[in-house]
CSV table of C-alpha atoms in Angstrom, one decimal:
chain,number,residue,atom,x,y,z
A,1,MET,CA,0.0,0.0,0.0
A,2,SER,CA,1.3,3.4,-0.8
A,3,THR,CA,0.1,7.0,-0.9
A,4,GLN,CA,0.9,8.9,-4.0
A,5,THR,CA,0.2,12.3,-5.5
A,6,ILE,CA,-1.2,11.8,-9.0
A,7,ALA,CA,-2.4,14.8,-11.1
A,8,GLY,CA,-2.4,16.9,-7.9
A,9,ALA,CA,-4.6,14.4,-6.0
A,10,GLU,CA,-3.5,12.4,-3.1
A,11,VAL,CA,-4.5,8.7,-3.7
A,12,GLU,CA,-3.8,5.5,-1.9
A,13,LEU,CA,-2.9,2.5,-4.1
A,14,ASN,CA,-2.5,-1.1,-3.2
A,15,ASP,CA,0.6,-3.1,-4.1
A,16,GLU,CA,-0.8,-3.9,-7.5
A,17,GLY,CA,-1.7,-0.3,-8.2
A,18,PHE,CA,-5.5,-0.5,-7.6
A,19,PHE,CA,-7.3,2.2,-5.7
A,20,VAL,CA,-8.0,1.5,-2.0
A,21,HIS,CA,-10.5,4.4,-1.9
A,22,PRO,CA,-12.4,4.8,-5.2
A,23,GLU,CA,-13.7,8.2,-4.0
A,24,GLN,CA,-10.1,9.6,-4.3
A,25,TRP,CA,-10.3,9.2,-8.1
A,26,ASN,CA,-11.0,11.7,-10.8
A,27,GLU,CA,-10.6,11.5,-14.6
A,28,ALA,CA,-7.3,13.5,-14.6
A,29,VAL,CA,-5.9,10.8,-12.2
A,30,GLY,CA,-7.2,8.1,-14.5
A,31,ALA,CA,-5.6,9.6,-17.5
A,32,VAL,CA,-2.2,9.6,-15.7
A,33,ILE,CA,-2.6,6.0,-14.6
A,34,ALA,CA,-3.5,5.0,-18.2
A,35,ARG,CA,-0.4,6.7,-19.6
A,36,GLU,CA,1.8,5.0,-17.1
A,37,ALA,CA,0.2,1.7,-18.1
A,38,GLY,CA,1.1,2.3,-21.7
A,39,ILE,CA,-2.2,3.5,-22.9
A,40,ASP,CA,-1.5,6.7,-24.8
A,41,PRO,CA,-3.7,8.4,-25.9
A,42,MET,CA,-6.8,7.5,-24.0
A,43,THR,CA,-9.4,7.7,-26.7
A,44,ASP,CA,-13.2,8.2,-26.3
A,45,ARG,CA,-13.6,4.4,-26.7
A,46,HIS,CA,-11.2,3.8,-23.8
A,47,TRP,CA,-13.1,6.3,-21.7
A,48,GLN,CA,-16.4,4.6,-22.6
A,49,VAL,CA,-15.1,1.4,-21.1
A,50,VAL,CA,-13.6,3.0,-18.0
A,51,ARG,CA,-16.7,5.0,-17.2
A,52,TYR,CA,-18.9,2.0,-17.7
A,53,MET,CA,-16.7,-0.1,-15.3
A,54,ARG,CA,-16.7,2.6,-12.7
A,55,SER,CA,-20.5,3.2,-12.9
A,56,GLN,CA,-21.2,-0.5,-12.6
A,57,TYR,CA,-18.9,-0.8,-9.7
A,58,LEU,CA,-20.4,2.1,-7.9
A,59,GLU,CA,-23.9,0.8,-8.6
A,60,THR,CA,-23.4,-2.9,-7.8
A,61,GLY,CA,-20.3,-3.1,-5.6
A,62,SER,CA,-18.4,-5.2,-8.0
A,63,ALA,CA,-16.8,-4.8,-11.4
A,64,PRO,CA,-18.6,-6.3,-14.4
A,65,SER,CA,-17.4,-9.5,-16.1
A,66,ILE,CA,-15.7,-9.4,-19.5
A,67,ARG,CA,-18.9,-10.9,-20.8
A,68,THR,CA,-21.1,-8.1,-19.4
A,69,LEU,CA,-18.5,-5.6,-20.5
A,70,GLY,CA,-18.6,-6.8,-24.1
A,71,LYS,CA,-22.4,-6.8,-24.1
A,72,ALA,CA,-23.3,-3.7,-22.2
A,73,SER,CA,-20.5,-1.2,-22.4
A,74,GLY,CA,-21.1,-0.5,-26.0
A,75,VAL,CA,-17.6,-1.7,-26.9
A,76,PRO,CA,-17.5,-5.3,-28.2
A,77,VAL,CA,-15.1,-7.9,-26.9
A,78,LYS,CA,-12.7,-7.8,-29.9
A,79,GLU,CA,-12.3,-4.1,-29.5
A,80,LEU,CA,-11.9,-4.3,-25.7
A,81,TYR,CA,-8.8,-6.4,-26.3
A,82,GLN,CA,-7.5,-4.0,-28.9
A,83,LEU,CA,-8.0,-1.1,-26.5
A,84,PHE,CA,-6.5,-2.9,-23.5
A,85,PRO,CA,-4.2,-5.6,-24.9
A,86,LYS,CA,-2.8,-6.5,-21.4
A,87,GLY,CA,-6.2,-7.5,-20.2
A,88,PRO,CA,-9.3,-5.2,-20.5
A,89,ALA,CA,-11.1,-5.8,-17.2
A,90,LYS,CA,-8.1,-5.4,-14.9
A,91,LEU,CA,-6.5,-2.5,-16.7
A,92,ALA,CA,-9.8,-0.6,-17.1
A,93,ALA,CA,-10.5,-1.2,-13.4
A,94,LYS,CA,-7.1,0.3,-12.5
A,95,ILE,CA,-7.7,3.3,-14.7
A,96,ALA,CA,-11.3,3.6,-13.4
A,97,GLY,CA,-10.0,3.8,-9.8
A,98,ILE,CA,-11.9,0.7,-8.6
A,99,PRO,CA,-10.7,-2.5,-6.9
A,100,LYS,CA,-9.3,-5.3,-8.9
A,101,PRO,CA,-12.1,-7.4,-10.4
A,102,ARG,CA,-12.2,-10.8,-8.7
A,103,GLY,CA,-14.4,-12.8,-11.0
A,104,CYS,CA,-13.3,-15.8,-12.9
A,105,ILE,CA,-15.1,-14.7,-16.0
B,1,MET,CA,4.5,-13.2,-7.2
B,2,GLY,CA,8.2,-13.1,-7.7
B,3,ALA,CA,8.4,-16.0,-10.3
B,4,ALA,CA,8.3,-15.1,-14.0
B,5,PRO,CA,4.7,-14.6,-15.0
B,6,ILE,CA,3.1,-17.1,-17.4
B,7,GLU,CA,2.9,-15.6,-20.9
B,8,LYS,CA,1.3,-18.3,-23.0
B,9,VAL,CA,-0.9,-21.3,-22.5
B,10,SER,CA,-2.0,-24.0,-24.9
B,11,ILE,CA,-5.0,-25.9,-23.5
B,12,ILE,CA,-6.0,-29.4,-24.8
B,13,VAL,CA,-9.7,-30.4,-24.4
B,14,SER,CA,-10.0,-34.1,-24.7
B,15,LYS,CA,-13.4,-34.8,-23.0
B,16,GLY,CA,-16.8,-34.1,-24.3
B,17,SER,CA,-18.8,-33.7,-21.1
B,18,PHE,CA,-20.1,-30.5,-19.6
B,19,ASP,CA,-17.6,-30.7,-16.8
B,20,GLY,CA,-14.9,-31.9,-19.2
B,21,ILE,CA,-15.2,-28.8,-21.4
B,22,TYR,CA,-16.0,-25.8,-19.1
B,23,PRO,CA,-12.8,-25.8,-17.0
B,24,ALA,CA,-10.7,-25.5,-20.1
B,25,LEU,CA,-12.9,-22.7,-21.5
B,26,ILE,CA,-12.7,-20.8,-18.1
B,27,MET,CA,-8.9,-21.2,-18.1
B,28,ALA,CA,-8.5,-20.0,-21.7
B,29,ASN,CA,-10.8,-17.0,-21.1
B,30,GLY,CA,-9.1,-16.3,-17.8
B,31,ALA,CA,-5.7,-16.3,-19.5
B,32,ARG,CA,-6.8,-13.8,-22.1
B,33,MET,CA,-8.3,-11.6,-19.4
B,34,ASP,CA,-4.9,-11.4,-17.8
B,35,GLY,CA,-3.2,-10.6,-21.1
B,36,ILE,CA,-1.8,-14.2,-21.4
B,37,GLU,CA,-1.7,-15.6,-24.9
B,38,ALA,CA,-4.0,-18.6,-25.2
B,39,SER,CA,-5.1,-21.3,-27.5
B,40,LEU,CA,-7.5,-24.2,-27.3
B,41,PHE,CA,-6.9,-27.6,-29.0
B,42,PHE,CA,-9.9,-29.9,-29.2
B,43,THR,CA,-9.2,-33.6,-29.5
B,44,PHE,CA,-11.2,-36.9,-29.3
B,45,PHE,CA,-14.6,-36.2,-27.6
B,46,GLY,CA,-13.5,-32.7,-26.8
B,47,LEU,CA,-14.4,-32.0,-30.4
B,48,ASP,CA,-18.1,-32.0,-29.4
B,49,ALA,CA,-17.4,-28.6,-27.8
B,50,VAL,CA,-16.8,-27.1,-31.3
B,51,ASN,CA,-19.2,-29.3,-33.2
B,52,LYS,CA,-22.1,-27.1,-34.4
B,53,ALA,CA,-24.6,-29.9,-34.1
B,54,ARG,CA,-23.5,-30.9,-30.7
B,55,ASN,CA,-22.1,-28.1,-28.6
B,56,GLU,CA,-25.5,-26.9,-27.4
B,57,HIS,CA,-26.3,-30.3,-26.1
B,58,VAL,CA,-23.3,-31.1,-24.0
B,59,LYS,CA,-24.2,-33.0,-20.8
B,60,VAL,CA,-23.0,-33.8,-17.3
B,61,ALA,CA,-22.5,-37.6,-17.0
B,62,SER,CA,-25.0,-38.8,-14.4
B,63,VAL,CA,-23.9,-42.4,-14.5
B,64,GLY,CA,-20.5,-43.3,-13.0
B,65,ASN,CA,-20.1,-39.8,-11.6
B,66,PRO,CA,-19.5,-40.0,-7.8
B,67,GLY,CA,-19.3,-36.2,-7.7
B,68,LEU,CA,-23.0,-36.0,-8.1
B,69,HIS,CA,-23.6,-37.9,-4.8
B,70,ILE,CA,-26.7,-39.7,-6.1
B,71,ALA,CA,-27.4,-43.5,-6.1
B,72,THR,CA,-26.0,-45.3,-9.1
B,73,TRP,CA,-29.5,-46.6,-10.2
B,74,LEU,CA,-30.9,-43.0,-10.0
B,75,GLY,CA,-28.1,-41.7,-12.3
B,76,GLY,CA,-29.4,-44.1,-15.0
B,77,VAL,CA,-33.0,-42.9,-14.9
B,78,PRO,CA,-33.9,-41.4,-18.3
B,79,GLY,CA,-33.6,-37.6,-18.3
B,80,MET,CA,-31.3,-37.5,-15.3
B,81,SER,CA,-28.3,-36.3,-17.2
B,82,ALA,CA,-30.3,-33.6,-18.8
B,83,MET,CA,-31.8,-32.5,-15.5
B,84,VAL,CA,-28.5,-32.3,-13.7
B,85,THR,CA,-27.0,-30.4,-16.7
B,86,HIS,CA,-29.9,-28.0,-16.7
B,87,LYS,CA,-29.5,-27.2,-13.0
B,88,LEU,CA,-25.8,-26.7,-13.3
B,89,ALA,CA,-26.1,-24.5,-16.4
B,90,LYS,CA,-28.7,-22.4,-14.8
B,91,ARG,CA,-26.5,-21.8,-11.8
B,92,MET,CA,-23.6,-20.9,-14.0
B,93,GLU,CA,-25.8,-18.5,-16.0
B,94,GLU,CA,-26.6,-16.7,-12.8
B,95,LEU,CA,-22.9,-16.4,-12.1
B,96,ASP,CA,-22.5,-14.8,-15.6
B,97,PHE,CA,-20.9,-17.8,-17.3
B,98,PRO,CA,-22.0,-18.1,-20.9
B,99,SER,CA,-23.2,-21.2,-22.7
B,100,ILE,CA,-20.5,-23.2,-24.5
B,101,PRO,CA,-21.2,-21.7,-27.9
B,102,GLU,CA,-21.3,-18.2,-26.6
B,103,PHE,CA,-18.2,-18.8,-24.4
B,104,LEU,CA,-16.2,-20.0,-27.5
B,105,GLU,CA,-17.2,-16.9,-29.4
B,106,LEU,CA,-16.1,-14.8,-26.4
B,107,ILE,CA,-12.8,-16.6,-26.2
B,108,HIS,CA,-12.2,-16.3,-30.0
B,109,ASP,CA,-13.0,-12.6,-29.9
B,110,SER,CA,-10.5,-12.2,-27.1
B,111,GLY,CA,-7.8,-13.3,-29.5
B,112,ALA,CA,-7.3,-16.9,-28.6
B,113,GLY,CA,-6.7,-19.5,-31.3
B,114,LEU,CA,-9.2,-22.4,-31.6
B,115,TYR,CA,-7.9,-25.6,-33.2
B,116,ALA,CA,-9.3,-29.1,-34.0
B,117,CYS,CA,-7.1,-32.1,-33.9
B,118,LYS,CA,-6.6,-33.7,-37.3
B,119,ALA,CA,-6.4,-37.3,-36.1
B,120,SER,CA,-9.7,-37.0,-34.2
B,121,VAL,CA,-11.4,-35.2,-37.1
B,122,ASP,CA,-10.4,-38.0,-39.4
B,123,MET,CA,-11.4,-40.7,-36.9
B,124,PHE,CA,-14.9,-39.3,-36.5
B,125,GLU,CA,-15.1,-38.5,-40.2
B,126,LEU,CA,-15.8,-34.9,-39.7
B,127,THR,CA,-14.9,-31.9,-41.9
B,128,LYS,CA,-14.4,-28.2,-41.3
B,129,ALA,CA,-18.0,-27.6,-42.1
B,130,ASP,CA,-19.0,-29.5,-39.0
B,131,PHE,CA,-17.4,-27.0,-36.8
B,132,ILE,CA,-18.3,-23.6,-35.5
B,133,ASP,CA,-16.9,-20.6,-37.5
B,134,GLU,CA,-14.5,-19.8,-34.6
B,135,ILE,CA,-12.4,-22.8,-35.4
B,136,ASP,CA,-9.2,-21.3,-36.9
B,137,ASP,CA,-7.9,-24.6,-38.4
B,138,ILE,CA,-7.6,-28.3,-38.2
B,139,ILE,CA,-4.0,-29.1,-37.2
B,140,THR,CA,-1.8,-32.1,-36.7
B,141,VAL,CA,-0.1,-32.9,-33.4
B,142,GLY,CA,3.2,-31.6,-34.8
B,143,GLU,CA,1.6,-28.3,-35.7
B,144,PHE,CA,0.1,-28.1,-32.2
B,145,TYR,CA,3.5,-28.4,-30.7
B,146,GLU,CA,4.9,-25.8,-33.0
B,147,GLN,CA,2.2,-23.3,-32.1
B,148,ALA,CA,2.5,-24.2,-28.4
B,149,ALA,CA,6.3,-23.4,-28.4
B,150,GLY,CA,7.5,-21.2,-25.6
B,151,GLY,CA,4.4,-21.6,-23.5
B,152,GLN,CA,2.7,-24.0,-21.0
B,153,ILE,CA,0.7,-27.0,-22.2
B,154,ILE,CA,-2.4,-27.9,-20.2
B,155,PHE,CA,-4.2,-31.2,-20.8
B,156,THR,CA,-7.8,-31.5,-19.7
Protein backbone atom coordinates (compact mmCIF):
# COMPACT_ATOMS: atom_id res chain seq x y z
CA MET A 1 0.00 0.00 0.00
CA SER A 2 1.34 3.45 -0.82
CA THR A 3 0.09 7.00 -0.87
CA GLN A 4 0.94 8.91 -4.01
CA THR A 5 0.19 12.27 -5.52
CA ILE A 6 -1.18 11.84 -9.03
CA ALA A 7 -2.36 14.81 -11.09
CA GLY A 8 -2.44 16.89 -7.89
CA ALA A 9 -4.63 14.42 -6.01
CA GLU A 10 -3.49 12.36 -3.07
CA VAL A 11 -4.45 8.72 -3.68
CA GLU A 12 -3.83 5.47 -1.87
CA LEU A 13 -2.95 2.52 -4.09
CA ASN A 14 -2.46 -1.13 -3.16
CA ASP A 15 0.63 -3.15 -4.12
CA GLU A 16 -0.81 -3.91 -7.55
CA GLY A 17 -1.71 -0.29 -8.24
CA PHE A 18 -5.46 -0.51 -7.61
CA PHE A 19 -7.31 2.18 -5.70
CA VAL A 20 -7.98 1.52 -2.03
CA HIS A 21 -10.51 4.37 -1.86
CA PRO A 22 -12.41 4.75 -5.16
CA GLU A 23 -13.67 8.18 -4.04
CA GLN A 24 -10.12 9.57 -4.32
CA TRP A 25 -10.33 9.15 -8.10
CA ASN A 26 -11.03 11.68 -10.82
CA GLU A 27 -10.61 11.51 -14.60
CA ALA A 28 -7.34 13.46 -14.59
CA VAL A 29 -5.90 10.84 -12.22
CA GLY A 30 -7.25 8.07 -14.46
CA ALA A 31 -5.56 9.61 -17.49
CA VAL A 32 -2.16 9.64 -15.75
CA ILE A 33 -2.56 6.00 -14.63
CA ALA A 34 -3.51 5.02 -18.18
CA ARG A 35 -0.43 6.71 -19.62
CA GLU A 36 1.81 4.97 -17.08
CA ALA A 37 0.21 1.66 -18.06
CA GLY A 38 1.13 2.31 -21.69
CA ILE A 39 -2.25 3.52 -22.94
CA ASP A 40 -1.51 6.71 -24.75
CA PRO A 41 -3.66 8.38 -25.86
CA MET A 42 -6.83 7.50 -23.96
CA THR A 43 -9.44 7.68 -26.72
CA ASP A 44 -13.18 8.18 -26.30
CA ARG A 45 -13.58 4.42 -26.68
CA HIS A 46 -11.18 3.81 -23.77
CA TRP A 47 -13.11 6.28 -21.66
CA GLN A 48 -16.39 4.64 -22.58
CA VAL A 49 -15.12 1.36 -21.10
CA VAL A 50 -13.56 2.98 -18.04
CA ARG A 51 -16.66 5.04 -17.24
CA TYR A 52 -18.90 2.00 -17.67
CA MET A 53 -16.68 -0.06 -15.35
CA ARG A 54 -16.74 2.62 -12.71
CA SER A 55 -20.47 3.24 -12.88
CA GLN A 56 -21.17 -0.50 -12.64
CA TYR A 57 -18.87 -0.81 -9.66
CA LEU A 58 -20.44 2.14 -7.87
CA GLU A 59 -23.91 0.78 -8.63
CA THR A 60 -23.43 -2.90 -7.82
CA GLY A 61 -20.33 -3.05 -5.63
CA SER A 62 -18.41 -5.24 -8.05
CA ALA A 63 -16.76 -4.82 -11.42
CA PRO A 64 -18.56 -6.29 -14.44
CA SER A 65 -17.36 -9.53 -16.08
CA ILE A 66 -15.70 -9.41 -19.47
CA ARG A 67 -18.90 -10.91 -20.85
CA THR A 68 -21.05 -8.12 -19.42
CA LEU A 69 -18.48 -5.56 -20.46
CA GLY A 70 -18.64 -6.81 -24.05
CA LYS A 71 -22.43 -6.84 -24.07
CA ALA A 72 -23.31 -3.70 -22.17
CA SER A 73 -20.46 -1.19 -22.37
CA GLY A 74 -21.08 -0.49 -26.05
CA VAL A 75 -17.59 -1.75 -26.87
CA PRO A 76 -17.50 -5.33 -28.24
CA VAL A 77 -15.08 -7.94 -26.86
CA LYS A 78 -12.74 -7.84 -29.85
CA GLU A 79 -12.31 -4.09 -29.50
CA LEU A 80 -11.91 -4.34 -25.70
CA TYR A 81 -8.79 -6.44 -26.26
CA GLN A 82 -7.50 -4.01 -28.89
CA LEU A 83 -7.99 -1.08 -26.53
CA PHE A 84 -6.50 -2.87 -23.50
CA PRO A 85 -4.17 -5.58 -24.86
CA LYS A 86 -2.81 -6.51 -21.43
CA GLY A 87 -6.24 -7.51 -20.18
CA PRO A 88 -9.27 -5.24 -20.49
CA ALA A 89 -11.10 -5.84 -17.21
CA LYS A 90 -8.15 -5.37 -14.87
CA LEU A 91 -6.51 -2.51 -16.67
CA ALA A 92 -9.79 -0.64 -17.10
CA ALA A 93 -10.50 -1.17 -13.39
CA LYS A 94 -7.12 0.27 -12.48
CA ILE A 95 -7.70 3.33 -14.67
CA ALA A 96 -11.27 3.64 -13.35
CA GLY A 97 -10.03 3.80 -9.76
CA ILE A 98 -11.92 0.73 -8.56
CA PRO A 99 -10.66 -2.45 -6.87
CA LYS A 100 -9.26 -5.32 -8.90
CA PRO A 101 -12.07 -7.44 -10.40
CA ARG A 102 -12.17 -10.81 -8.67
CA GLY A 103 -14.44 -12.76 -10.99
CA CYS A 104 -13.30 -15.84 -12.93
CA ILE A 105 -15.10 -14.69 -16.01
CA MET B 1 4.53 -13.19 -7.17
CA GLY B 2 8.24 -13.12 -7.70
CA ALA B 3 8.38 -15.95 -10.26
CA ALA B 4 8.27 -15.11 -13.95
CA PRO B 5 4.66 -14.63 -15.03
CA ILE B 6 3.05 -17.13 -17.44
CA GLU B 7 2.90 -15.55 -20.88
CA LYS B 8 1.35 -18.26 -23.01
CA VAL B 9 -0.87 -21.33 -22.52
CA SER B 10 -2.03 -24.04 -24.91
CA ILE B 11 -4.98 -25.93 -23.48
CA ILE B 12 -6.02 -29.35 -24.77
CA VAL B 13 -9.68 -30.37 -24.42
CA SER B 14 -10.02 -34.15 -24.70
CA LYS B 15 -13.37 -34.75 -23.00
CA GLY B 16 -16.85 -34.11 -24.31
CA SER B 17 -18.82 -33.75 -21.10
CA PHE B 18 -20.08 -30.48 -19.63
CA ASP B 19 -17.59 -30.68 -16.77
CA GLY B 20 -14.90 -31.89 -19.16
CA ILE B 21 -15.21 -28.79 -21.35
CA TYR B 22 -16.01 -25.83 -19.08
CA PRO B 23 -12.81 -25.78 -16.99
CA ALA B 24 -10.69 -25.48 -20.13
CA LEU B 25 -12.85 -22.65 -21.47
CA ILE B 26 -12.68 -20.83 -18.14
CA MET B 27 -8.89 -21.22 -18.11
CA ALA B 28 -8.49 -20.00 -21.69
CA ASN B 29 -10.75 -17.01 -21.13
CA GLY B 30 -9.07 -16.28 -17.80
CA ALA B 31 -5.69 -16.31 -19.49
CA ARG B 32 -6.80 -13.78 -22.08
CA MET B 33 -8.35 -11.60 -19.36
CA ASP B 34 -4.89 -11.38 -17.81
CA GLY B 35 -3.21 -10.62 -21.12
CA ILE B 36 -1.80 -14.16 -21.43
CA GLU B 37 -1.65 -15.59 -24.94
CA ALA B 38 -3.97 -18.61 -25.17
CA SER B 39 -5.09 -21.28 -27.55
CA LEU B 40 -7.46 -24.23 -27.32
CA PHE B 41 -6.86 -27.56 -29.03
CA PHE B 42 -9.89 -29.89 -29.24
CA THR B 43 -9.23 -33.60 -29.54
CA PHE B 44 -11.22 -36.86 -29.25
CA PHE B 45 -14.60 -36.25 -27.59
CA GLY B 46 -13.49 -32.72 -26.80
CA LEU B 47 -14.40 -32.00 -30.44
CA ASP B 48 -18.06 -31.96 -29.37
CA ALA B 49 -17.36 -28.56 -27.83
CA VAL B 50 -16.80 -27.09 -31.28
CA ASN B 51 -19.16 -29.32 -33.25
CA LYS B 52 -22.06 -27.11 -34.40
CA ALA B 53 -24.60 -29.90 -34.13
CA ARG B 54 -23.52 -30.92 -30.67
CA ASN B 55 -22.12 -28.09 -28.61
CA GLU B 56 -25.50 -26.86 -27.43
CA HIS B 57 -26.31 -30.33 -26.11
CA VAL B 58 -23.26 -31.15 -24.01
CA LYS B 59 -24.22 -32.98 -20.80
CA VAL B 60 -22.96 -33.81 -17.34
CA ALA B 61 -22.52 -37.59 -16.98
CA SER B 62 -25.03 -38.79 -14.39
CA VAL B 63 -23.86 -42.42 -14.52
CA GLY B 64 -20.53 -43.33 -12.99
CA ASN B 65 -20.07 -39.83 -11.63
CA PRO B 66 -19.52 -40.03 -7.84
CA GLY B 67 -19.28 -36.24 -7.68
CA LEU B 68 -23.04 -35.99 -8.08
CA HIS B 69 -23.63 -37.88 -4.81
CA ILE B 70 -26.68 -39.72 -6.05
CA ALA B 71 -27.39 -43.45 -6.07
CA THR B 72 -26.02 -45.31 -9.09
CA TRP B 73 -29.45 -46.56 -10.17
CA LEU B 74 -30.85 -43.03 -9.97
CA GLY B 75 -28.13 -41.73 -12.28
CA GLY B 76 -29.39 -44.07 -14.98
CA VAL B 77 -33.01 -42.87 -14.87
CA PRO B 78 -33.94 -41.40 -18.29
CA GLY B 79 -33.58 -37.63 -18.33
CA MET B 80 -31.34 -37.52 -15.26
CA SER B 81 -28.30 -36.33 -17.17
CA ALA B 82 -30.34 -33.56 -18.85
CA MET B 83 -31.82 -32.49 -15.54
CA VAL B 84 -28.49 -32.32 -13.75
CA THR B 85 -26.98 -30.41 -16.67
CA HIS B 86 -29.90 -27.98 -16.71
CA LYS B 87 -29.50 -27.24 -13.01
CA LEU B 88 -25.78 -26.66 -13.29
CA ALA B 89 -26.09 -24.54 -16.44
CA LYS B 90 -28.75 -22.40 -14.78
CA ARG B 91 -26.54 -21.75 -11.78
CA MET B 92 -23.62 -20.89 -14.04
CA GLU B 93 -25.75 -18.49 -16.04
CA GLU B 94 -26.62 -16.74 -12.76
CA LEU B 95 -22.90 -16.37 -12.14
CA ASP B 96 -22.54 -14.82 -15.62
CA PHE B 97 -20.92 -17.85 -17.28
CA PRO B 98 -22.01 -18.07 -20.91
CA SER B 99 -23.23 -21.22 -22.69
CA ILE B 100 -20.53 -23.23 -24.48
CA PRO B 101 -21.23 -21.71 -27.95
CA GLU B 102 -21.26 -18.17 -26.56
CA PHE B 103 -18.19 -18.84 -24.44
CA LEU B 104 -16.24 -20.01 -27.50
CA GLU B 105 -17.24 -16.88 -29.39
CA LEU B 106 -16.09 -14.75 -26.44
CA ILE B 107 -12.77 -16.60 -26.23
CA HIS B 108 -12.24 -16.32 -29.97
CA ASP B 109 -13.02 -12.59 -29.91
CA SER B 110 -10.51 -12.20 -27.10
CA GLY B 111 -7.80 -13.25 -29.54
CA ALA B 112 -7.31 -16.91 -28.56
CA GLY B 113 -6.75 -19.50 -31.29
CA LEU B 114 -9.16 -22.45 -31.57
CA TYR B 115 -7.94 -25.62 -33.25
CA ALA B 116 -9.35 -29.07 -33.98
CA CYS B 117 -7.11 -32.14 -33.86
CA LYS B 118 -6.65 -33.68 -37.30
CA ALA B 119 -6.37 -37.28 -36.09
CA SER B 120 -9.69 -37.00 -34.23
CA VAL B 121 -11.40 -35.18 -37.10
CA ASP B 122 -10.37 -38.02 -39.43
CA MET B 123 -11.35 -40.67 -36.90
CA PHE B 124 -14.88 -39.27 -36.50
CA GLU B 125 -15.11 -38.55 -40.24
CA LEU B 126 -15.76 -34.86 -39.73
CA THR B 127 -14.90 -31.86 -41.93
CA LYS B 128 -14.36 -28.16 -41.26
CA ALA B 129 -18.04 -27.62 -42.14
CA ASP B 130 -19.05 -29.55 -39.01
CA PHE B 131 -17.35 -27.00 -36.77
CA ILE B 132 -18.29 -23.56 -35.50
CA ASP B 133 -16.89 -20.62 -37.46
CA GLU B 134 -14.54 -19.79 -34.59
CA ILE B 135 -12.35 -22.83 -35.36
CA ASP B 136 -9.23 -21.34 -36.92
CA ASP B 137 -7.86 -24.56 -38.38
CA ILE B 138 -7.62 -28.35 -38.23
CA ILE B 139 -4.04 -29.11 -37.25
CA THR B 140 -1.75 -32.09 -36.66
CA VAL B 141 -0.09 -32.86 -33.36
CA GLY B 142 3.18 -31.56 -34.81
CA GLU B 143 1.58 -28.26 -35.71
CA PHE B 144 0.10 -28.10 -32.23
CA TYR B 145 3.54 -28.40 -30.67
CA GLU B 146 4.88 -25.77 -33.05
CA GLN B 147 2.22 -23.28 -32.08
CA ALA B 148 2.54 -24.18 -28.36
CA ALA B 149 6.28 -23.45 -28.40
CA GLY B 150 7.49 -21.24 -25.59
CA GLY B 151 4.36 -21.65 -23.48
CA GLN B 152 2.71 -23.99 -21.02
CA ILE B 153 0.68 -26.98 -22.23
CA ILE B 154 -2.36 -27.93 -20.16
CA PHE B 155 -4.18 -31.20 -20.83
CA THR B 156 -7.78 -31.49 -19.69
